[in-house]
Amino acid sequence: MRLTAAVALGLVANACVASAAIARTRVAIPDFQIDGGPPPALGIQLQDGFVLGLVRAGVQVLDPIDTARRLDGHPELQHCDASPCLKAIGQLLDVGYVVRARVDVAGNSYKSVVRLFSTEGAAPAALPIATESKSCDVCTVAEARATMLRLADALRAHIDELTPPAPPPPPPAPPPPPRLIGPVLLAMAGALSIAAGAAVLASEGSCTGAMCSENRARNAAGGVLIGAGVALTVTGAYVTIVRSRGADPVTGVAVAWRW
């Protein structure tokens, strides 16, 4: 039972550490620009493919709509890559990275470029910390969307390199010390019961005249005390030994009585 509890605590600790590591990887996309006059539905498909690629890699993403909503009232931050702007965006949106994407569409050809900025550190650089680009010549919409998925995977690799590793999980709590006070007291009570039974048997019976009558009630009481004392002493000593070895006393006592 104690081993199972320790394993469960370890799994919970590992899950908490993993959740904390994922929670730190938050990305905001304030800009997803599409040039070339494509239909709006195409722009939605490309943007959705890029966001999906990040999300399936374990990144928490604020898409352009959510980012614009949260930056409402701060227009000076929406197209600013300077260090103060990046810090302000990171604090306002609680994100560690900002991604700006641009897709140039020429007929059925697509060229996509994404830039990754950091919002953390003593002085975040105004230049992007990573840039990725991919092209798709004479592609269908589905192929262009798949290109955006691969672009997100490439960007995620940079995020993994920049994100500090999660701290190791804390060691499991040591098992509680064996509880030996109860069994020891049980053994002591058994010893006292044996002593009391022996004292009763050793006492003199009642005598009348020249004959001494045997006190059967005294013998019976003494025997009961001694028998109960032996049972208590054996049980207490056995539970004490079992607990001192870290085993289950209930199972141990059951086996002992069956034996």
Coordinates of C-alpha atoms in Angstrom, one line a residue:
M1 CA 0.0 0.0 0.0
R2 CA 2.8 2.4 0.9
L3 CA 4.7 1.6 -2.4
T4 CA 1.5 2.2 -4.4
A5 CA 1.0 5.6 -2.7
A6 CA 4.5 6.6 -3.4
V7 CA 4.2 5.7 -7.1
A8 CA 1.0 7.6 -7.3
L9 CA 2.6 10.7 -5.8
G10 CA 5.5 10.4 -8.2
L11 CA 3.1 10.2 -11.2
V12 CA 1.2 13.3 -9.9
A13 CA 4.4 15.2 -9.5
N14 CA 5.6 14.3 -13.0
A15 CA 2.2 15.3 -14.4
C16 CA 2.4 18.6 -12.6
V17 CA 5.9 19.3 -13.9
A18 CA 4.9 18.4 -17.5
S19 CA 1.8 20.7 -17.3
A20 CA 4.0 23.5 -16.0
A21 CA 6.5 23.1 -18.8
I22 CA 3.7 23.2 -21.4
A23 CA 2.0 26.2 -19.8
R24 CA 5.3 28.2 -20.2
T25 CA 5.2 27.6 -24.0
R26 CA 2.7 30.2 -25.0
V27 CA 2.7 31.9 -28.3
A28 CA 0.8 34.9 -29.7
I29 CA 0.3 35.6 -33.4
P30 CA -0.6 39.3 -33.8
D31 CA 0.1 39.3 -37.5
F32 CA -0.8 36.7 -40.2
Q33 CA -0.5 38.7 -43.4
I34 CA -1.4 37.3 -46.8
D35 CA -0.4 39.3 -49.9
G36 CA -1.5 38.7 -53.5
G37 CA -5.2 39.2 -53.2
P38 CA -6.3 35.5 -52.5
P39 CA -9.9 34.8 -51.5
P40 CA -10.6 35.1 -47.8
A41 CA -11.4 31.4 -47.5
L42 CA -7.9 30.6 -48.6
G43 CA -6.4 32.9 -46.0
I44 CA -8.4 31.1 -43.3
Q45 CA -7.2 27.7 -44.5
L46 CA -3.5 28.8 -44.4
Q47 CA -3.8 30.4 -41.0
D48 CA -5.7 27.4 -39.6
G49 CA -3.0 25.0 -40.8
F50 CA -0.3 27.0 -39.2
V51 CA -2.1 27.4 -35.9
L52 CA -3.0 23.7 -35.9
G53 CA 0.6 22.7 -36.5
L54 CA 1.7 24.6 -33.3
V55 CA -1.2 23.3 -31.2
R56 CA -0.7 19.7 -32.1
A57 CA 3.0 20.1 -31.0
G58 CA 1.9 21.1 -27.5
V59 CA 2.1 24.9 -27.8
Q60 CA -0.7 27.1 -26.4
V61 CA -1.5 29.6 -29.2
L62 CA -3.3 32.9 -29.2
D63 CA -4.4 33.2 -32.9
P64 CA -4.7 36.6 -34.6
I65 CA -8.3 37.1 -33.6
D66 CA -7.7 36.4 -29.9
T67 CA -4.5 38.4 -29.9
A68 CA -6.2 41.4 -31.6
R69 CA -9.0 41.2 -29.0
R70 CA -6.6 41.2 -26.1
L71 CA -4.5 44.0 -27.6
D72 CA -7.6 46.1 -28.2
G73 CA -6.8 49.5 -26.8
H74 CA -3.1 49.1 -27.4
P75 CA -2.7 49.8 -31.1
E76 CA 1.0 50.8 -30.6
L77 CA 1.8 47.2 -29.8
Q78 CA 0.2 45.5 -32.8
H79 CA 2.9 46.1 -35.4
C80 CA 5.9 46.9 -33.1
D81 CA 8.9 44.6 -32.9
A82 CA 11.0 46.8 -30.6
S83 CA 12.1 45.3 -27.3
P84 CA 9.8 47.4 -25.1
C85 CA 6.9 46.4 -27.3
L86 CA 7.7 42.7 -27.1
K87 CA 8.1 42.9 -23.3
A88 CA 4.7 44.7 -23.0
I89 CA 3.0 42.1 -25.3
G90 CA 4.5 39.3 -23.2
Q91 CA 3.2 40.8 -19.9
L92 CA -0.1 41.7 -21.3
L93 CA -0.9 38.4 -23.0
D94 CA 1.2 36.2 -20.7
V95 CA 3.2 34.7 -23.6
G96 CA 6.8 33.8 -24.0
Y97 CA 6.9 34.2 -27.8
V98 CA 5.4 36.3 -30.5
V99 CA 5.1 35.0 -34.1
R100 CA 4.6 37.1 -37.2
A101 CA 3.7 35.3 -40.4
R102 CA 3.5 36.5 -44.0
V103 CA 2.3 34.5 -47.0
D104 CA 2.9 35.8 -50.6
V105 CA 0.4 34.2 -53.1
A106 CA 1.0 34.4 -56.8
G107 CA -1.6 32.3 -58.7
N108 CA -1.1 28.7 -57.3
S109 CA 2.3 29.4 -55.8
Y110 CA 2.8 30.2 -52.2
K111 CA 5.8 31.5 -50.3
S112 CA 5.5 31.6 -46.5
V113 CA 7.9 33.3 -44.0
V114 CA 7.4 33.3 -40.2
R115 CA 9.5 35.1 -37.6
L116 CA 9.8 34.2 -33.9
F117 CA 10.4 36.8 -31.3
S118 CA 11.1 36.3 -27.6
T119 CA 9.2 38.4 -25.0
E120 CA 11.3 37.2 -22.0
G121 CA 14.8 37.9 -20.7
A122 CA 16.6 41.0 -19.4
A123 CA 16.6 42.7 -22.8
P124 CA 14.7 40.9 -25.6
A125 CA 16.3 41.5 -29.0
A126 CA 14.3 43.4 -31.5
L127 CA 15.5 41.0 -34.2
P128 CA 13.7 37.7 -34.5
I129 CA 15.4 34.8 -32.7
A130 CA 14.4 32.4 -35.5
T131 CA 13.1 32.7 -39.0
E132 CA 11.6 29.9 -41.1
S133 CA 10.3 30.0 -44.7
K134 CA 8.8 27.4 -47.1
S135 CA 7.6 27.6 -50.7
C136 CA 4.9 25.6 -52.6
D137 CA 4.9 26.1 -56.3
V138 CA 1.7 25.3 -58.3
C139 CA 0.0 23.8 -55.3
T140 CA -3.6 23.1 -54.4
V141 CA -5.1 24.6 -51.3
A142 CA -4.7 21.4 -49.4
E143 CA -1.0 21.2 -50.3
A144 CA -0.5 24.8 -49.3
R145 CA -2.1 24.1 -46.0
A146 CA 0.1 21.1 -45.4
T147 CA 3.1 23.4 -46.1
M148 CA 1.9 25.6 -43.3
L149 CA 1.8 22.6 -41.0
R150 CA 5.4 21.8 -41.8
L151 CA 6.4 25.4 -41.3
A152 CA 4.8 25.2 -37.8
D153 CA 6.8 22.1 -37.0
A154 CA 10.0 23.8 -38.0
L155 CA 9.2 26.7 -35.8
R156 CA 8.4 24.4 -32.9
A157 CA 11.9 22.9 -33.1
H158 CA 13.3 26.4 -32.4
I159 CA 11.0 26.9 -29.5
D160 CA 12.1 23.6 -28.0
E161 CA 15.8 24.7 -28.3
L162 CA 15.1 28.0 -26.6
T163 CA 12.8 26.8 -23.8
P164 CA 14.7 25.8 -20.7
P165 CA 14.3 22.2 -19.6
A166 CA 11.7 21.6 -16.9
P167 CA 13.1 21.0 -13.4
P168 CA 13.4 17.4 -12.3
P169 CA 10.4 16.1 -10.3
P170 CA 10.8 16.1 -6.5
P171 CA 11.7 12.8 -4.9
P172 CA 8.8 10.8 -3.5
A173 CA 8.1 11.4 0.1
P174 CA 9.7 8.8 2.4
P175 CA 7.3 6.2 3.8
P176 CA 6.0 6.9 7.4
P177 CA 7.9 5.1 10.1
P178 CA 6.4 1.8 11.2
R179 CA 3.8 2.2 14.0
L180 CA 5.1 -0.1 16.8
I181 CA 3.6 1.5 19.9
G182 CA 0.2 -0.4 19.6
P183 CA 1.7 -3.8 19.1
V184 CA 4.2 -3.3 21.9
L185 CA 1.4 -2.3 24.2
L186 CA -0.6 -5.4 23.1
A187 CA 2.4 -7.6 24.0
M188 CA 2.8 -5.9 27.3
A189 CA -0.9 -6.4 28.1
G190 CA -0.5 -10.1 27.2
A191 CA 2.5 -10.5 29.6
L192 CA 0.5 -8.8 32.4
S193 CA -2.4 -11.2 31.7
I194 CA -0.1 -14.2 31.9
A195 CA 1.4 -12.9 35.2
A196 CA -2.1 -12.3 36.6
G197 CA -3.2 -15.8 35.6
A198 CA -0.1 -17.4 37.2
A199 CA -0.8 -15.4 40.4
V200 CA -4.3 -16.7 40.5
L201 CA -3.2 -20.3 40.1
A202 CA -0.5 -19.9 42.7
S203 CA -3.0 -18.6 45.3
E204 CA -4.1 -20.9 48.1
G205 CA -7.6 -22.5 47.9
S206 CA -10.2 -22.4 50.7
C207 CA -9.7 -25.0 53.4
T208 CA -12.3 -26.4 55.8
G209 CA -11.1 -28.6 58.6
A210 CA -8.5 -31.1 57.5
M211 CA -9.5 -31.0 53.8
C212 CA -8.7 -28.3 51.3
S213 CA -11.3 -28.0 48.6
E214 CA -9.9 -27.2 45.1
N215 CA -11.2 -23.9 43.8
R216 CA -12.3 -24.7 40.3
A217 CA -13.4 -21.2 39.5
R218 CA -9.9 -20.0 40.5
N219 CA -8.3 -22.5 38.2
A220 CA -10.6 -21.6 35.3
A221 CA -10.0 -17.9 35.8
G222 CA -6.3 -18.4 35.9
G223 CA -6.3 -20.5 32.8
V224 CA -8.4 -17.9 30.9
L225 CA -6.0 -15.2 31.9
I226 CA -2.9 -17.2 30.8
G227 CA -4.5 -18.2 27.5
A228 CA -5.6 -14.7 26.7
G229 CA -2.2 -13.4 27.7
V230 CA -0.4 -15.9 25.5
A231 CA -2.6 -14.9 22.5
L232 CA -2.1 -11.2 23.1
T233 CA 1.7 -11.6 23.5
V234 CA 2.1 -13.7 20.4
T235 CA -0.1 -11.3 18.3
G236 CA 1.7 -8.2 19.6
A237 CA 5.1 -9.6 19.0
Y238 CA 4.3 -10.8 15.6
V239 CA 2.7 -7.5 14.5
T240 CA 5.8 -5.7 15.8
I241 CA 8.1 -7.9 13.8
V242 CA 6.0 -7.6 10.6
R243 CA 5.7 -3.8 10.9
S244 CA 9.4 -3.4 11.6
R245 CA 10.1 -5.1 8.2
G246 CA 7.7 -2.8 6.4
A247 CA 5.1 -5.5 5.5
D248 CA 1.3 -5.4 5.9
P249 CA 0.5 -6.4 9.5
V250 CA -3.1 -7.3 8.6
T251 CA -2.0 -9.9 6.1
G252 CA 0.7 -11.1 8.4
V253 CA -1.6 -11.7 11.3
A254 CA -4.1 -13.4 9.0
V255 CA -1.4 -15.8 7.8
A256 CA -0.1 -16.4 11.3
W257 CA -3.5 -17.3 12.7
R258 CA -4.2 -19.6 9.7
W259 CA -0.9 -21.3 10.3

